[in-house]
Short mmCIF file of N, CA and C in Angstrom, two decimals:
data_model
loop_
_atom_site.label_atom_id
_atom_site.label_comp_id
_atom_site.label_asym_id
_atom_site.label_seq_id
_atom_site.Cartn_x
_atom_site.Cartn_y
_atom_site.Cartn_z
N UNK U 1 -4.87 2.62 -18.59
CA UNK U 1 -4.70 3.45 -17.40
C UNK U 1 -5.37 2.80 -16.20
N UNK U 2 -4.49 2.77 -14.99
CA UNK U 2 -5.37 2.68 -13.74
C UNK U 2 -5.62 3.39 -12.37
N UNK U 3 -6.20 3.77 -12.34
CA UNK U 3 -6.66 4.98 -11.28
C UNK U 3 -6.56 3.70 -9.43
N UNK U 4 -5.91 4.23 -9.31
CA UNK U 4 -5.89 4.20 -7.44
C UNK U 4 -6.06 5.11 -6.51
N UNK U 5 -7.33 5.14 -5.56
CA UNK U 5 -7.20 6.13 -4.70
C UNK U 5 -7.63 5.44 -3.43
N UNK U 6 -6.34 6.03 -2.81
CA UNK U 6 -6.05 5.32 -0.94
C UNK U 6 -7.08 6.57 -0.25
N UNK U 7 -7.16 5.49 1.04
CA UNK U 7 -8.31 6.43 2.00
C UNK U 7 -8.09 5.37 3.04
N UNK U 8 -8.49 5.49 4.11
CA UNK U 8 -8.10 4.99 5.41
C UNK U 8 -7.18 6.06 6.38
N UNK U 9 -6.73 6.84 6.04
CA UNK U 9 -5.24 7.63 6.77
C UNK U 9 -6.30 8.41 7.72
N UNK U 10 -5.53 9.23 8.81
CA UNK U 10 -6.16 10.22 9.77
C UNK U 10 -4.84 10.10 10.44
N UNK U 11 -5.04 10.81 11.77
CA UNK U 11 -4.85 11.27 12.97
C UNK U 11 -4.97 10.28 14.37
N UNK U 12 -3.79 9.23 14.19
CA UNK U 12 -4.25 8.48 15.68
C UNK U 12 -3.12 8.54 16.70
N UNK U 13 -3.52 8.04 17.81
CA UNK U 13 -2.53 7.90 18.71
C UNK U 13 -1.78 6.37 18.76
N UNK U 14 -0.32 6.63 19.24
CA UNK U 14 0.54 5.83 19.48
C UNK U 14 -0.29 4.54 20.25
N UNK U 15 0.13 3.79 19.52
CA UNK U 15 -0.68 2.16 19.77
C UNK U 15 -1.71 2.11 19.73
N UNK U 16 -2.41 2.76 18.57
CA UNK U 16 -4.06 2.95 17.67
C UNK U 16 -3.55 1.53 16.56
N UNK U 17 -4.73 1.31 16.00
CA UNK U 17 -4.43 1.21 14.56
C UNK U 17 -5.20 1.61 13.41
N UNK U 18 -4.89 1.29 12.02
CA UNK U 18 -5.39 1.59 11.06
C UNK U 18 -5.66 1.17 9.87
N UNK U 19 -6.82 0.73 9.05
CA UNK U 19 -6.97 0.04 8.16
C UNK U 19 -7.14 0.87 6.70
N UNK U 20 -5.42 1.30 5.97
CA UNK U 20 -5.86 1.77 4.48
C UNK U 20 -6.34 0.83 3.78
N UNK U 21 -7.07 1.52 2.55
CA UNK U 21 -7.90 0.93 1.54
C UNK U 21 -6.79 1.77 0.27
N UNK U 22 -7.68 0.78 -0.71
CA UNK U 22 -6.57 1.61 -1.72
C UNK U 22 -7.76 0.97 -3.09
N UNK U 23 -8.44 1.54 -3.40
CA UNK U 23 -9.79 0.95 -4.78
C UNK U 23 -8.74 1.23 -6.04
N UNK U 24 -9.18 0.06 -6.86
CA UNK U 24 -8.45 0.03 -7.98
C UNK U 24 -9.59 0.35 -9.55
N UNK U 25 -9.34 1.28 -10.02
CA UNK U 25 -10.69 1.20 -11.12
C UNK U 25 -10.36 -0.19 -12.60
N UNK U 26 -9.88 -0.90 -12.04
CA UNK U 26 -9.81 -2.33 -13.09
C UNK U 26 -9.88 -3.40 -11.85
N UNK U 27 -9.94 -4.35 -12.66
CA UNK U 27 -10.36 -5.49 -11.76
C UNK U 27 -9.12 -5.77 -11.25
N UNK U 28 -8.72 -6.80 -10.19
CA UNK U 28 -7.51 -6.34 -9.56
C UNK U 28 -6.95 -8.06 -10.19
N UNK U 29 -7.32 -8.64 -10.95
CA UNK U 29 -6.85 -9.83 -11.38
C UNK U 29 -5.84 -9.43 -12.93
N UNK U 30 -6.13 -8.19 -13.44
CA UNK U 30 -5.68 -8.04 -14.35
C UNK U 30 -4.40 -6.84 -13.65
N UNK U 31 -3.71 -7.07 -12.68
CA UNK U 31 -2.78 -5.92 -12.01
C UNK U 31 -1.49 -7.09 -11.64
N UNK U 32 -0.45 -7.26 -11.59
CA UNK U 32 0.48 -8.28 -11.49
C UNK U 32 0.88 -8.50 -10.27
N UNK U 33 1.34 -7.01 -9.62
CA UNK U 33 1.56 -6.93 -8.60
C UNK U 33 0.90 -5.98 -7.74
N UNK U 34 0.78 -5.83 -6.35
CA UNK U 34 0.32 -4.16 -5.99
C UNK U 34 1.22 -3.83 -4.28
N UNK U 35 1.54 -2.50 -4.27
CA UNK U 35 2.69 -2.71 -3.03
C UNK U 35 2.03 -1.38 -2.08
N UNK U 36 2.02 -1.16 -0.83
CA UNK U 36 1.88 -0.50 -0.48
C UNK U 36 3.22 0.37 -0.08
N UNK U 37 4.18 1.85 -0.31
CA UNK U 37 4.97 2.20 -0.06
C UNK U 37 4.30 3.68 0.92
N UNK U 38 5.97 4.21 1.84
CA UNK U 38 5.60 5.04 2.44
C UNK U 38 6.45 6.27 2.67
N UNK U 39 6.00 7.64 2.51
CA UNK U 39 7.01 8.18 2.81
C UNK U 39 7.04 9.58 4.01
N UNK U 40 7.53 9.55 5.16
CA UNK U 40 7.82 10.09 5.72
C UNK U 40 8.72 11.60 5.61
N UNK U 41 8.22 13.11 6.35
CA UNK U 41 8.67 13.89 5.88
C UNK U 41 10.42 14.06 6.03
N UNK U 42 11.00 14.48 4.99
CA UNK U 42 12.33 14.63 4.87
C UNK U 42 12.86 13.17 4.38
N UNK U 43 12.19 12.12 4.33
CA UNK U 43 12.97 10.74 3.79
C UNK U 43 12.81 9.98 2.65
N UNK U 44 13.00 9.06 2.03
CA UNK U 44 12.91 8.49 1.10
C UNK U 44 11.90 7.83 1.05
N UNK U 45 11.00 7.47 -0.06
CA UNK U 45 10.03 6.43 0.06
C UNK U 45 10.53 5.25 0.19
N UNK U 46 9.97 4.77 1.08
CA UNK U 46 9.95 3.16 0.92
C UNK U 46 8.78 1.97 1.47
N UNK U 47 9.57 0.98 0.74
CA UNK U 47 8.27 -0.55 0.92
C UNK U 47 7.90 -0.69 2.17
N UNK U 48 6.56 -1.16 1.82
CA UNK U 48 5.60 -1.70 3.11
C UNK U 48 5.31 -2.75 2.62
N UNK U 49 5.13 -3.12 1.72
CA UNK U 49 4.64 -4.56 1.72
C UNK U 49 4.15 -4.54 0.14
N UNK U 50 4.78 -5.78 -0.21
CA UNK U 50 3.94 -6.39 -1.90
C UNK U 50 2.83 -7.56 -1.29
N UNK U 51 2.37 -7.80 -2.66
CA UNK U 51 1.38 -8.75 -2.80
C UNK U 51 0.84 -8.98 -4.45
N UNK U 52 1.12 -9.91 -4.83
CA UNK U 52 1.40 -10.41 -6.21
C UNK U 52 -0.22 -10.99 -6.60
N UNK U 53 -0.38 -11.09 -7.60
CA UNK U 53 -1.73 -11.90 -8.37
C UNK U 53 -2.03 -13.38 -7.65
N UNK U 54 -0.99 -13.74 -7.62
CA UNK U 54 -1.02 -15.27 -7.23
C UNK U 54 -1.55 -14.97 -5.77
N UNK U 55 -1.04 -14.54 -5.27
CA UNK U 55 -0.99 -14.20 -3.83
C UNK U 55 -0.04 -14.46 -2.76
N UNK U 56 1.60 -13.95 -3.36
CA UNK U 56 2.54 -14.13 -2.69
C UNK U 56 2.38 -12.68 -2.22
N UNK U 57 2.68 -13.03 -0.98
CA UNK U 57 3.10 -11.63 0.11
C UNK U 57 4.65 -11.55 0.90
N UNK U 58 4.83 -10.17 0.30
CA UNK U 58 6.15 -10.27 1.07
C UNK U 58 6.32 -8.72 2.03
N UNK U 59 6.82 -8.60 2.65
CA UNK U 59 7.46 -7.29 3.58
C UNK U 59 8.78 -7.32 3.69
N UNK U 60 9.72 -6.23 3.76
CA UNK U 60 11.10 -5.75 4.05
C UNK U 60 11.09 -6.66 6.01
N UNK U 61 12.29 -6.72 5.77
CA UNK U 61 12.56 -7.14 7.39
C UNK U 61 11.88 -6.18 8.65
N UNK U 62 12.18 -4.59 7.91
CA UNK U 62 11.87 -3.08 8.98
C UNK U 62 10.34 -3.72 9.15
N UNK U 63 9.74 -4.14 8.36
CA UNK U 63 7.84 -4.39 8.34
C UNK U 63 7.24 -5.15 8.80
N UNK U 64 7.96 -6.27 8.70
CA UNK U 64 7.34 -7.73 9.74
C UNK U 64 6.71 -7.18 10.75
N UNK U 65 5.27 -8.01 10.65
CA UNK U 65 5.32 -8.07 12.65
C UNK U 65 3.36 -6.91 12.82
N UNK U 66 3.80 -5.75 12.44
CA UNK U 66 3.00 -4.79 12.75
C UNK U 66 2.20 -4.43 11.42
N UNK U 67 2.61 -4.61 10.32
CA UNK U 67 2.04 -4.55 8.36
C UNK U 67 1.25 -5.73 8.24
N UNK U 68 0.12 -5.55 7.75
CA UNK U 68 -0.41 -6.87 6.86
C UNK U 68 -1.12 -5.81 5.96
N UNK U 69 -0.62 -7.07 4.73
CA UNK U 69 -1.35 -6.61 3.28
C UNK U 69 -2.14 -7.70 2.77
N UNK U 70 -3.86 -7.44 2.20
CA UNK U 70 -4.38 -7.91 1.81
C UNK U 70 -5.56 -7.63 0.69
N UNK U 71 -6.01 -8.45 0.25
CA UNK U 71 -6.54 -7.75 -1.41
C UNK U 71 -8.10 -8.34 -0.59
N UNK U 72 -9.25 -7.58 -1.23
CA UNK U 72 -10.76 -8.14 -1.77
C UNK U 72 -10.90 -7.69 -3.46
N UNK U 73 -10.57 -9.11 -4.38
CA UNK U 73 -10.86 -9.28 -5.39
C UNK U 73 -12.57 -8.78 -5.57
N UNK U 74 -13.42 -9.86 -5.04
CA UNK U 74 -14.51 -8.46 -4.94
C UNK U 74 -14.15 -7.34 -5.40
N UNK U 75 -13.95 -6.69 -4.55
CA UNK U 75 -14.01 -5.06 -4.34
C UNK U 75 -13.28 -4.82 -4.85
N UNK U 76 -11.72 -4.80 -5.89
CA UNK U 76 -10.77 -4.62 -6.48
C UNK U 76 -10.26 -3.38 -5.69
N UNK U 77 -9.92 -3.39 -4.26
CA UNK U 77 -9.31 -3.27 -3.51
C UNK U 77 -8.05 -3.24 -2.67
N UNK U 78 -7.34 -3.23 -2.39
CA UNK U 78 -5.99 -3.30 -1.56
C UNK U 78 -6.25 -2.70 -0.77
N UNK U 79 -5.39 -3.56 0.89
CA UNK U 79 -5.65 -2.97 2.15
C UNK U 79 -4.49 -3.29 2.86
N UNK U 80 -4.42 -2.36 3.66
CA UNK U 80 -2.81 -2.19 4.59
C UNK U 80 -3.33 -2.39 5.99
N UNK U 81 -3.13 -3.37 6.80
CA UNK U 81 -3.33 -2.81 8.17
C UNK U 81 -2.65 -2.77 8.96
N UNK U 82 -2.21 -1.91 9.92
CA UNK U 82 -1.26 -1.07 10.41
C UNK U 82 -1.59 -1.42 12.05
N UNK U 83 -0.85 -2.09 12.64
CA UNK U 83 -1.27 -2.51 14.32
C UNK U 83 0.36 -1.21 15.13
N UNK U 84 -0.61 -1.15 16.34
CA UNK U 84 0.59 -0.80 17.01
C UNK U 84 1.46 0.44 16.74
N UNK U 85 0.78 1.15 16.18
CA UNK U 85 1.04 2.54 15.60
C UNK U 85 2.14 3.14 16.32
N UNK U 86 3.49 3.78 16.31
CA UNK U 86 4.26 4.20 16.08
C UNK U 86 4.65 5.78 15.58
N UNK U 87 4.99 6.61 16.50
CA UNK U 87 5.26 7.48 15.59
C UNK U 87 5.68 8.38 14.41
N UNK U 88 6.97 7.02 14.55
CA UNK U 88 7.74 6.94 13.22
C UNK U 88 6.71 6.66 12.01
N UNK U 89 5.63 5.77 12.20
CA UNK U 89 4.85 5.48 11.18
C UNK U 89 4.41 6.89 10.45
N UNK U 90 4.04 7.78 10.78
CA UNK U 90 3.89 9.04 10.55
C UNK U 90 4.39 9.15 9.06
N UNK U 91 3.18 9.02 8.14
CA UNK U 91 3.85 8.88 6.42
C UNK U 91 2.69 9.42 5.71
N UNK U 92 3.09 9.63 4.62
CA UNK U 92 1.73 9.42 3.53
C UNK U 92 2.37 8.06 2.49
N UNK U 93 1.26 7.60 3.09
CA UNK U 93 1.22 6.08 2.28
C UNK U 93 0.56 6.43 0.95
N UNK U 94 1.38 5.53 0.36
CA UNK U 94 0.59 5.34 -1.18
C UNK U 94 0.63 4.06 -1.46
N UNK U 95 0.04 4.00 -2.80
CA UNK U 95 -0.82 2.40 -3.13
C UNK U 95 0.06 2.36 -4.87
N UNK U 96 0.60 1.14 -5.37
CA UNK U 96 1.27 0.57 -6.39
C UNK U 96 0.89 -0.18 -7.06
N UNK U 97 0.40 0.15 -8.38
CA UNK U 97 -0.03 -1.14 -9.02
C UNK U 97 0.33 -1.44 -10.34
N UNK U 98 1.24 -2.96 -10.77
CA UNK U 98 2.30 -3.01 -11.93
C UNK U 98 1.30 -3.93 -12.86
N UNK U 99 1.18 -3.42 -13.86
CA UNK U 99 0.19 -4.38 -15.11
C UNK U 99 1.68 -4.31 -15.85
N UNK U 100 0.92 -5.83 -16.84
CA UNK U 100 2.26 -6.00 -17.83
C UNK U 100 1.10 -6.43 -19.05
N UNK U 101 1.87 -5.89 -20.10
CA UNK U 101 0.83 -5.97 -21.08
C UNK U 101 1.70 -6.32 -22.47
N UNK U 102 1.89 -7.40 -23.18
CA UNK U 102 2.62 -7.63 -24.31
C UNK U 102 4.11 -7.60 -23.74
N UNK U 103 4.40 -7.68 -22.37
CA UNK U 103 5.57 -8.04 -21.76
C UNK U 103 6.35 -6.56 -21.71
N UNK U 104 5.26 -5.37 -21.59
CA UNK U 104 5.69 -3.93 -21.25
C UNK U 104 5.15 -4.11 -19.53
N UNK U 105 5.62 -3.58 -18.90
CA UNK U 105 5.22 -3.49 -17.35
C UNK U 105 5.15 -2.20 -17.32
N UNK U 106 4.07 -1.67 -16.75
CA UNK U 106 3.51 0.12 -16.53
C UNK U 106 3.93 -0.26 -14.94
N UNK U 107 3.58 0.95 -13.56
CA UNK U 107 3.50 1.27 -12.72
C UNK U 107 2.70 2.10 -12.77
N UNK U 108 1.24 2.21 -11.49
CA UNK U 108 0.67 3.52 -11.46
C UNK U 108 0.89 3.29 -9.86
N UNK U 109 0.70 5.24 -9.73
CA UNK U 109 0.45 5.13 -8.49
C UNK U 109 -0.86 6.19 -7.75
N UNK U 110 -1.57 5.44 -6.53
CA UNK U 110 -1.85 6.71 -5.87
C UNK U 110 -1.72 8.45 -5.30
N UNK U 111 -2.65 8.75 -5.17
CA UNK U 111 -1.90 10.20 -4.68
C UNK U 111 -1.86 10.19 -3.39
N UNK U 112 -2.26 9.30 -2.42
CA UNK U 112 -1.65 9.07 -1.14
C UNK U 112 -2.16 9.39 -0.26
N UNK U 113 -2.38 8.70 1.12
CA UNK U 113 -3.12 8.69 2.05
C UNK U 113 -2.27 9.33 3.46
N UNK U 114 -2.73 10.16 4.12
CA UNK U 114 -1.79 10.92 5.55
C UNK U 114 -1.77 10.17 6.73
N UNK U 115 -1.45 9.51 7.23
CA UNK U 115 -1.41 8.99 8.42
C UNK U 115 -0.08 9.92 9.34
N UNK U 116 -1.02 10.06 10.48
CA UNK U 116 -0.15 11.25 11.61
C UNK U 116 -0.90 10.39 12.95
N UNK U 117 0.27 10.09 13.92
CA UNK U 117 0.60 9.11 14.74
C UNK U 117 1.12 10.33 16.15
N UNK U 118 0.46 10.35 16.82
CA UNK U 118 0.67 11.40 17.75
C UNK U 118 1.08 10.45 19.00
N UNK U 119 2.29 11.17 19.75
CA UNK U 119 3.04 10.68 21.15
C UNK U 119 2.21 10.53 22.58
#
């Protein structure tokens, strides 16, 4: 089992930014992948950004630009930072993390962080 809990979210204004955290209770070398996704009210979740063991990083085209994702092995951590805030950004983010074990791949996820982006 792995427990994730995101924190960073609040209440900012349009062209604030914001730095989620996302603590992992295992070391984050033993996690394959970890993604930050988001979901906005009435819409579908979707990707913000992966970031793999190795340390490939990728984002959807919509994400470039204003997303960066980055890990502290230290701290078995994941972090989102969010420039240039947007109202649309307006989500509860959550935090993803894929272990593979005997070539089974689990998914856990966070229970999710609020970010509210005011005009």
């Amino acid at each position: 089992q792995v427990q994730l809990v995101e924190s960073g979210g609040g209440l900012v204004q349009a062209g604030g930014s914001l730095r989620l955290s996302c603590a992992a209770s295992i070391s984050i070398f033993s996690i394959d992948t970890m993604v930050w996704h988001r979901q906005a009210p009435g819409k579908q979740r979707e990707l913000v950004a992966t970031i793999t063991s190795s340390g490939n990083i990728n984002y959807p085209d919509s994400m470039k630009g204003r997303f960066t994702i980055s890990r502290s092995d230290a701290k078995n951590t994941l972090y989102l930072q969010i420039n240039s805030l947007k109202p649309d950004d307006t989500a509860v983010y959550y935090c993803g993390a894929k272990t593979i074990m005997r070539a089974v791949s689990q998914w856990y996820w966070g229970h999710g962080t609020q970010v509210t982006v005011s005009s």
